[in-house]
Coordinates of C-alpha atoms and ligand atoms in Angstrom, one line a residue:
M11 CA 219.9 223.4 -16.3
F12 CA 223.2 221.7 -16.9
V13 CA 224.0 220.5 -13.3
V14 CA 227.3 219.0 -12.2
V15 CA 227.1 216.8 -9.1
G16 CA 230.5 216.3 -7.4
V17 CA 230.6 213.3 -5.0
S18 CA 233.3 212.8 -2.5
G19 CA 234.2 209.8 -0.4
G20 CA 231.7 209.5 2.4
I21 CA 229.0 207.1 3.3
A22 CA 226.4 209.8 2.6
A23 CA 227.2 209.2 -1.1
Y24 CA 224.3 206.7 -1.1
K25 CA 221.8 209.6 -0.4
T26 CA 223.3 211.6 -3.3
V27 CA 221.8 208.9 -5.6
H28 CA 218.4 210.2 -4.6
L29 CA 219.6 213.8 -5.1
V30 CA 220.6 212.9 -8.8
R31 CA 217.2 211.2 -9.2
R32 CA 215.4 214.2 -8.1
L33 CA 217.4 216.5 -10.4
I34 CA 216.8 214.2 -13.4
A35 CA 213.1 214.0 -12.5
D36 CA 213.0 217.8 -12.4
G37 CA 214.2 217.8 -16.0
H38 CA 217.9 218.7 -15.7
E39 CA 220.9 217.4 -17.5
V40 CA 223.1 215.9 -14.8
H41 CA 226.8 215.0 -14.9
V42 CA 228.1 213.2 -11.9
V43 CA 231.8 213.7 -11.0
P44 CA 232.9 211.4 -8.3
T45 CA 236.3 211.3 -6.6
D46 CA 238.1 208.0 -6.7
D47 CA 237.2 207.5 -3.0
A48 CA 233.6 208.2 -3.7
L49 CA 233.5 205.1 -6.0
R50 CA 234.4 202.9 -3.0
F51 CA 231.0 203.8 -1.6
V52 CA 228.8 204.0 -4.8
G53 CA 230.0 202.5 -8.0
L54 CA 230.3 204.1 -11.5
T55 CA 227.5 202.0 -12.9
T56 CA 225.0 203.4 -10.5
W57 CA 226.0 206.9 -11.3
E58 CA 225.9 206.4 -15.0
A59 CA 222.5 204.6 -14.9
I60 CA 220.9 207.2 -12.6
S61 CA 222.3 210.3 -14.2
R62 CA 222.0 208.8 -17.8
S63 CA 225.4 210.3 -18.7
P64 CA 228.9 208.9 -18.9
V65 CA 230.8 209.3 -15.7
T66 CA 234.6 209.4 -15.1
T67 CA 236.9 210.5 -12.4
S68 CA 240.0 211.2 -14.4
V69 CA 241.2 214.4 -16.2
H70 CA 242.7 212.1 -18.8
D71 CA 239.5 210.6 -20.2
D72 CA 237.7 212.2 -23.1
V73 CA 240.6 214.6 -23.6
A74 CA 239.4 215.6 -27.1
T75 CA 236.5 217.5 -25.5
V76 CA 238.8 219.1 -22.9
R77 CA 236.6 217.5 -20.3
H78 CA 238.6 218.6 -17.3
V79 CA 237.3 222.1 -17.8
S80 CA 234.3 221.7 -20.2
L81 CA 232.0 220.4 -17.4
G82 CA 232.7 223.4 -15.2
Q83 CA 232.4 225.8 -18.1
R84 CA 229.1 224.4 -19.2
A85 CA 227.6 224.1 -15.7
D86 CA 224.7 226.3 -14.6
L87 CA 225.0 224.8 -11.1
V88 CA 227.6 222.7 -9.3
I89 CA 226.6 220.7 -6.2
V90 CA 229.2 218.8 -4.1
A91 CA 227.4 216.1 -2.0
P92 CA 228.7 214.7 0.2
A93 CA 231.5 217.3 0.7
T94 CA 234.0 215.6 3.0
A95 CA 236.4 217.5 5.2
N96 CA 239.1 216.6 2.7
T97 CA 237.2 217.8 -0.3
L98 CA 236.3 221.1 1.6
A99 CA 240.0 221.6 2.4
K100 CA 240.9 221.0 -1.3
M101 CA 238.2 223.4 -2.5
A102 CA 239.4 226.1 -0.1
A103 CA 242.9 225.6 -1.3
G104 CA 241.9 225.5 -5.0
L105 CA 243.6 222.1 -5.6
A106 CA 243.0 220.7 -9.0
G107 CA 244.3 217.1 -8.7
D108 CA 241.3 215.3 -10.1
L109 CA 238.3 216.0 -12.4
L110 CA 236.2 217.4 -9.5
G111 CA 239.0 219.8 -8.6
T112 CA 239.5 221.1 -12.2
T113 CA 235.7 221.3 -12.7
L114 CA 235.3 223.5 -9.6
L115 CA 238.1 225.8 -10.7
A116 CA 236.8 226.1 -14.2
T117 CA 233.2 227.0 -13.2
T118 CA 231.7 230.4 -12.7
A119 CA 228.3 228.8 -11.8
P120 CA 226.8 228.9 -8.3
V121 CA 228.4 226.2 -6.1
V122 CA 226.5 224.5 -3.3
V123 CA 228.2 222.1 -0.9
A124 CA 226.6 219.7 1.5
P125 CA 229.2 218.7 4.2
A126 CA 229.2 215.3 5.7
M127 CA 231.6 214.1 8.4
H128 CA 231.9 213.2 12.0
T129 CA 231.2 216.0 14.5
E130 CA 234.8 216.3 15.7
M131 CA 236.0 216.8 12.1
W132 CA 233.2 219.4 11.4
R133 CA 234.1 221.3 14.6
H134 CA 237.8 221.2 13.9
P135 CA 239.2 224.7 13.5
A136 CA 240.8 223.7 10.1
T137 CA 237.4 222.7 8.7
A138 CA 235.7 225.7 10.2
A139 CA 238.3 228.0 8.5
N140 CA 237.9 226.2 5.1
V141 CA 234.1 226.5 5.3
A142 CA 234.4 230.2 6.2
T143 CA 236.8 230.7 3.2
L144 CA 234.3 229.0 0.9
R145 CA 231.4 231.0 2.2
E146 CA 233.4 234.2 1.7
R147 CA 233.8 233.2 -2.0
G148 CA 230.0 232.8 -2.3
V149 CA 229.7 229.1 -2.0
A150 CA 226.4 228.0 -0.4
V151 CA 226.7 225.6 2.4
V152 CA 223.7 223.3 3.1
G153 CA 223.7 221.7 6.6
P154 CA 225.1 219.6 8.0
D155 CA 222.2 218.4 10.0
D156 CA 222.4 217.2 13.6
G157 CA 221.5 213.5 13.9
P158 CA 222.8 209.9 13.9
L159 CA 226.2 209.4 12.2
T160 CA 228.0 206.3 11.0
G161 CA 229.0 203.9 13.8
G162 CA 226.6 204.9 16.4
D163 CA 227.8 208.5 17.0
S164 CA 225.3 211.4 16.9
G165 CA 225.7 215.1 16.5
P166 CA 226.2 217.8 13.8
G167 CA 227.8 216.3 10.7
R168 CA 225.0 214.4 9.0
M169 CA 224.5 215.3 5.4
S170 CA 221.3 217.2 4.7
E171 CA 218.4 215.2 3.0
P172 CA 218.5 215.2 -0.8
D173 CA 215.3 217.3 -1.1
A174 CA 216.8 220.0 1.2
I175 CA 220.0 220.0 -0.9
A176 CA 218.0 220.3 -4.2
D177 CA 215.9 223.2 -2.8
A178 CA 219.0 225.1 -1.6
A179 CA 220.7 224.4 -5.0
Y180 CA 217.8 225.8 -7.0
A181 CA 217.7 228.8 -4.7
A182 CA 221.4 229.4 -5.3
A183 CA 221.0 229.0 -9.0
A184 CA 218.2 231.6 -9.0
G185 CA 220.5 234.0 -7.1
E186 CA 218.3 233.8 -4.0
P187 CA 219.6 233.4 -0.5
T188 CA 219.9 229.8 0.6
G189 CA 219.6 228.3 4.1
D190 CA 216.8 227.6 6.5
L191 CA 216.6 231.2 7.6
A192 CA 216.5 232.6 4.0
G193 CA 214.3 235.6 3.6
L194 CA 214.0 236.2 7.4
R195 CA 214.9 239.5 9.0
V196 CA 216.7 238.9 12.3
V197 CA 217.9 241.2 15.1
V198 CA 220.6 240.0 17.5
T199 CA 221.7 242.0 20.5
A200 CA 225.1 241.1 22.0
G201 CA 227.7 242.2 24.5
G202 CA 227.1 244.0 27.8
T203 CA 225.8 247.4 28.6
R204 CA 227.9 250.0 30.5
E205 CA 226.1 252.4 32.8
P206 CA 228.2 255.6 33.4
I207 CA 228.9 256.7 36.9
D208 CA 231.0 259.7 35.9
P209 CA 233.0 260.6 32.7
V210 CA 235.6 257.9 33.4
R211 CA 233.8 255.0 35.2
Y212 CA 230.9 252.7 34.5
L213 CA 228.9 249.8 35.9
G214 CA 229.4 246.9 33.5
N215 CA 229.4 243.1 33.3
R216 CA 231.7 240.4 31.9
S217 CA 229.8 239.6 28.7
S218 CA 232.3 239.6 25.7
G219 CA 229.5 239.5 23.1
R220 CA 231.0 236.3 21.6
Q221 CA 227.9 234.2 21.8
G222 CA 225.8 237.0 20.3
A223 CA 228.3 237.6 17.5
A224 CA 228.3 233.8 16.8
L225 CA 224.5 234.0 16.6
A226 CA 224.6 236.9 14.1
A227 CA 227.2 235.1 11.9
A228 CA 225.3 231.8 12.0
A229 CA 222.0 233.5 11.1
A230 CA 223.7 235.2 8.1
D231 CA 225.2 232.0 7.0
R232 CA 221.8 230.4 7.2
G233 CA 220.4 233.1 4.8
A234 CA 218.9 235.6 7.1
D235 CA 219.2 239.4 6.8
V236 CA 220.8 240.3 10.2
T237 CA 221.2 243.4 12.3
L238 CA 223.6 243.0 15.2
I239 CA 223.3 245.5 17.9
A240 CA 226.7 245.4 19.6
C241 CA 227.1 246.7 23.1
N242 CA 230.7 247.4 23.9
I243 CA 232.1 244.5 21.9
D244 CA 235.8 244.2 21.1
A245 CA 236.6 245.0 17.5
S246 CA 238.4 241.6 17.1
V247 CA 235.1 239.8 17.8
L248 CA 233.2 241.9 15.2
A249 CA 236.0 241.6 12.6
E250 CA 234.8 238.2 11.4
M251 CA 231.2 239.1 10.7
P252 CA 230.1 237.7 7.3
R253 CA 228.4 239.7 4.6
G254 CA 224.7 240.0 5.5
V255 CA 225.3 241.3 9.0
S256 CA 224.9 245.0 9.6
V257 CA 226.3 246.2 12.9
A258 CA 224.7 249.0 15.0
R259 CA 226.2 250.1 18.3
A260 CA 224.7 250.8 21.7
G261 CA 226.4 251.7 25.0
T262 CA 223.9 251.9 27.7
A263 CA 220.7 250.0 28.5
L264 CA 218.6 252.9 27.4
E265 CA 220.5 253.3 24.1
L266 CA 220.1 249.6 23.6
R267 CA 216.4 249.8 24.2
D268 CA 216.0 252.5 21.6
A269 CA 218.3 250.8 19.0
T270 CA 216.5 247.5 19.5
R271 CA 213.0 248.9 19.3
A272 CA 213.9 250.6 16.0
A273 CA 215.5 247.5 14.5
A274 CA 212.8 245.2 15.7
S275 CA 210.0 246.9 13.7
G276 CA 209.6 244.7 10.7
A277 CA 211.9 241.9 12.0
D278 CA 210.8 238.3 12.1
V279 CA 212.9 237.3 15.0
V280 CA 214.6 239.2 17.8
V281 CA 217.3 237.5 20.0
M282 CA 218.3 239.4 23.1
A283 CA 221.7 237.9 23.9
A284 CA 223.0 241.1 25.3
A285 CA 223.7 241.3 29.1
V286 CA 221.7 244.3 30.1
A287 CA 222.4 246.1 33.4
D288 CA 219.3 245.8 35.5
Y289 CA 220.1 249.1 37.2
R290 CA 221.9 252.3 36.3
P291 CA 223.3 255.2 38.5
A292 CA 220.4 257.5 39.3
E293 CA 222.7 260.4 38.5
V294 CA 225.8 260.6 36.4
A295 CA 228.4 262.9 37.9
E296 CA 229.4 265.8 35.7
G297 CA 233.1 265.5 36.8
K298 CA 235.1 262.6 38.0
V299 CA 234.1 261.4 41.5
T300 CA 237.1 262.0 43.7
K301 CA 238.2 260.4 47.0
E302 CA 238.6 263.9 48.3
E303 CA 234.8 264.4 48.0
A304 CA 233.6 260.8 48.7
G305 CA 235.8 260.0 51.6
D306 CA 236.2 256.3 52.7
R307 CA 232.7 255.3 51.8
L308 CA 230.9 255.9 48.5
T309 CA 227.1 255.3 48.1
L310 CA 225.8 254.9 44.6
V311 CA 222.0 255.2 44.2
L312 CA 220.8 253.0 41.3
V313 CA 217.5 253.0 39.5
E314 CA 216.0 250.2 37.5
N315 CA 216.5 249.9 33.8
P316 CA 213.5 249.0 31.7
D317 CA 213.2 245.4 30.8
I318 CA 213.9 245.6 27.1
V319 CA 213.0 242.1 26.0
A320 CA 209.7 242.1 28.1
G321 CA 208.8 245.4 26.4
L322 CA 209.5 243.9 23.0
A323 CA 207.5 240.8 23.7
A324 CA 204.5 242.9 25.0
D325 CA 204.5 245.0 21.9
R326 CA 205.4 242.5 19.3
A327 CA 203.7 242.3 15.9
E328 CA 201.8 239.1 14.9
G329 CA 204.2 236.3 14.0
Q330 CA 207.3 238.0 15.4
M331 CA 209.3 235.7 17.6
I332 CA 211.2 237.0 20.7
V333 CA 214.0 235.0 22.2
A334 CA 215.6 235.9 25.5
F335 CA 218.7 234.6 27.3
A336 CA 218.9 233.7 30.9
A337 CA 222.2 233.7 32.6
E338 CA 221.9 231.6 35.7
T339 CA 224.3 230.5 38.4
A340 CA 221.8 227.9 39.8
S341 CA 221.9 224.3 38.7
G342 CA 219.7 221.2 38.2
D343 CA 215.9 221.4 38.9
D344 CA 216.4 224.9 40.4
L345 CA 217.9 226.2 37.2
L346 CA 214.9 224.9 35.1
A347 CA 212.4 226.2 37.6
R348 CA 213.9 229.6 37.6
A349 CA 214.1 229.6 33.8
R350 CA 210.4 228.8 33.5
R351 CA 209.5 231.6 35.7
K352 CA 211.7 234.0 33.8
R353 CA 210.2 233.0 30.5
E354 CA 206.8 233.6 31.8
R355 CA 207.7 236.9 33.4
K356 CA 209.2 238.2 30.1
G357 CA 206.5 236.8 27.9
V358 CA 209.1 235.5 25.3
D359 CA 208.7 232.6 22.9
L360 CA 211.9 230.9 23.6
L361 CA 214.4 231.3 26.5
V362 CA 218.0 230.2 26.1
V363 CA 219.3 229.2 29.6
N364 CA 223.0 229.2 30.1
R365 CA 224.8 228.5 33.3
V366 CA 227.3 231.1 34.2
G367 CA 229.8 231.4 37.0
W368 CA 233.2 232.6 37.8
E369 CA 234.7 230.2 35.3
R370 CA 231.8 229.5 33.1
G371 CA 230.0 231.3 30.3
F372 CA 232.2 234.4 30.0
D373 CA 235.3 234.9 28.0
V374 CA 235.6 231.2 27.2
P375 CA 235.2 229.8 23.7
D376 CA 232.6 227.1 24.7
N377 CA 229.2 227.3 26.1
R378 CA 226.4 225.0 27.2
V379 CA 222.7 225.9 26.9
T380 CA 219.2 224.6 27.2
V381 CA 216.4 226.1 25.2
I382 CA 212.9 226.1 26.6
D383 CA 209.6 227.0 24.8
R384 CA 206.2 228.4 26.0
T385 CA 205.3 225.1 27.5
G386 CA 208.4 225.3 29.7
E387 CA 209.8 222.1 28.2
P388 CA 213.4 221.9 26.9
V389 CA 213.3 221.8 23.1
A390 CA 217.1 221.9 22.5
E391 CA 220.3 221.3 24.3
A392 CA 223.7 222.3 23.0
E393 CA 227.3 222.2 24.2
G394 CA 230.5 223.2 22.6
P395 CA 232.0 226.2 20.6
K396 CA 229.7 229.2 20.6
R397 CA 229.2 228.8 16.9
T398 CA 227.9 225.3 17.5
V399 CA 225.6 226.5 20.2
A400 CA 224.4 229.4 17.9
D401 CA 223.5 226.9 15.2
A402 CA 221.5 224.7 17.6
I403 CA 219.6 227.8 18.8
W404 CA 218.7 228.8 15.2
R405 CA 217.5 225.3 14.6
A406 CA 215.3 225.6 17.6
V407 CA 214.0 229.0 16.4
R408 CA 213.3 227.5 12.9
D409 CA 211.5 224.5 14.3
A410 CA 209.4 226.8 16.7
R411 CA 208.4 228.9 13.7
A412 CA 207.3 225.9 11.6
Ligands
CTP15 N1 217.0 241.8 29.7 C1 216.4 242.9 29.1 N2 216.4 244.1 29.8 C2 216.9 244.2 31.1 C3 217.5 243.0 31.7 C4 217.5 241.9 30.9 O1 216.0 242.9 27.9 N3 216.8 245.3 31.7 C5 217.1 240.6 28.9 C6 218.5 240.0 28.6 O2 219.0 240.5 27.4 C7 218.2 238.5 28.5 C8 217.0 238.3 29.5 O3 216.4 239.6 29.6 O4 217.7 238.2 27.2 C9 217.3 237.8 30.8 O5 218.4 238.5 31.4 P1 218.8 238.1 32.9 O6 219.8 239.1 33.4 O7 219.1 236.6 33.0 O8 217.4 238.3 33.7 P2 216.9 239.4 34.6 O9 215.5 239.9 34.2 O10 217.9 240.5 34.8 O11 216.6 238.7 36.0 P3 217.7 238.3 37.2 O12 218.9 239.1 36.9 O13 217.0 238.7 38.4 O14 218.0 236.8 37.0

């Protein structure tokens, strides 16, 4: 293949040297296009020596061969590693101020980016919007990983390892889904059930479905084939679902059970993020319950709903992974002890514990969770925007399946 490797100005550029070596070792023709800033980290001589081809950053070099577009036209695959926040922004805007910019605009080849930056920059809404735009255009995004960053910081933002980038790039070039969940069928339930009392009233809960929706979007971005079963989720929350997510709807716990059972057959992973009513009214009134009939005291008789996730876990096929959520108002050791009992009771592989309260967990953009596995030990902790938490949960699922 004719592979263009764009390099932007981040310290992770040193790891891209290994990426280029791997591509050369695999028998590809590689042309490196660094930005001027990238050359402050790794010099031109290194890129030329390692890629065995001439390297320039300028659209004014080699004009006779119309280099500013010819690299992009000839490319079978374009990789940008590291992709800094600045380069992602330029790509999203379609800026063509340097050779990398013109190459990216001139190519119709698959494009793979490996972001690298500090966690704050990665989480910034501007970066998130740029990455979403690029994904929408079909750009494959590899990483970033969660780990040590420059200067002693640690968190999501570390560039993926060269082999992971190469593998994802080859998959993209072959038209296959990329990402660490590629090829997996995933079911996510989200939102809260509503149990009717009469034609106009229901028993519900405060779940907005945002965490579940973020889980579905993150799984699709990581290459999974996703079914999202949405329980009473606002259309605005569902509006931003990426391609690769098919949405089904359920209203009550019994509807959710049936929809989830159907979707779970053949799925590799089921994540029950929906808040399910534990009880439903024993009888649904035909007409509106009125004060005239009920007087100053109304008694509702409730019956228990089936435990959907426990049922799924009991009936699961070999190799299927079941993940439950636990909304808890307890804290500290008590929280973990309750979570362990709940995981055992439900028989699930992973339990995502999140603390909820009057001001916590619901209708707020951020969340904080601990994931425990079958041993009862915490295997992941995450805090921040619900999308960040979603990515951490999928990393824990991926690792638990390995
Ligand atoms: N769940 C379920 N079916 C139910 C109730 C809950 O599948 N009838 C699932 C939820 O989707 C979640 C997990 O079980 O993944 C834990 O829900 P939670 O409300 O925290 O637990 P409960 O079993 O209801 O226990 P309790 O409310 O007593 O803490």
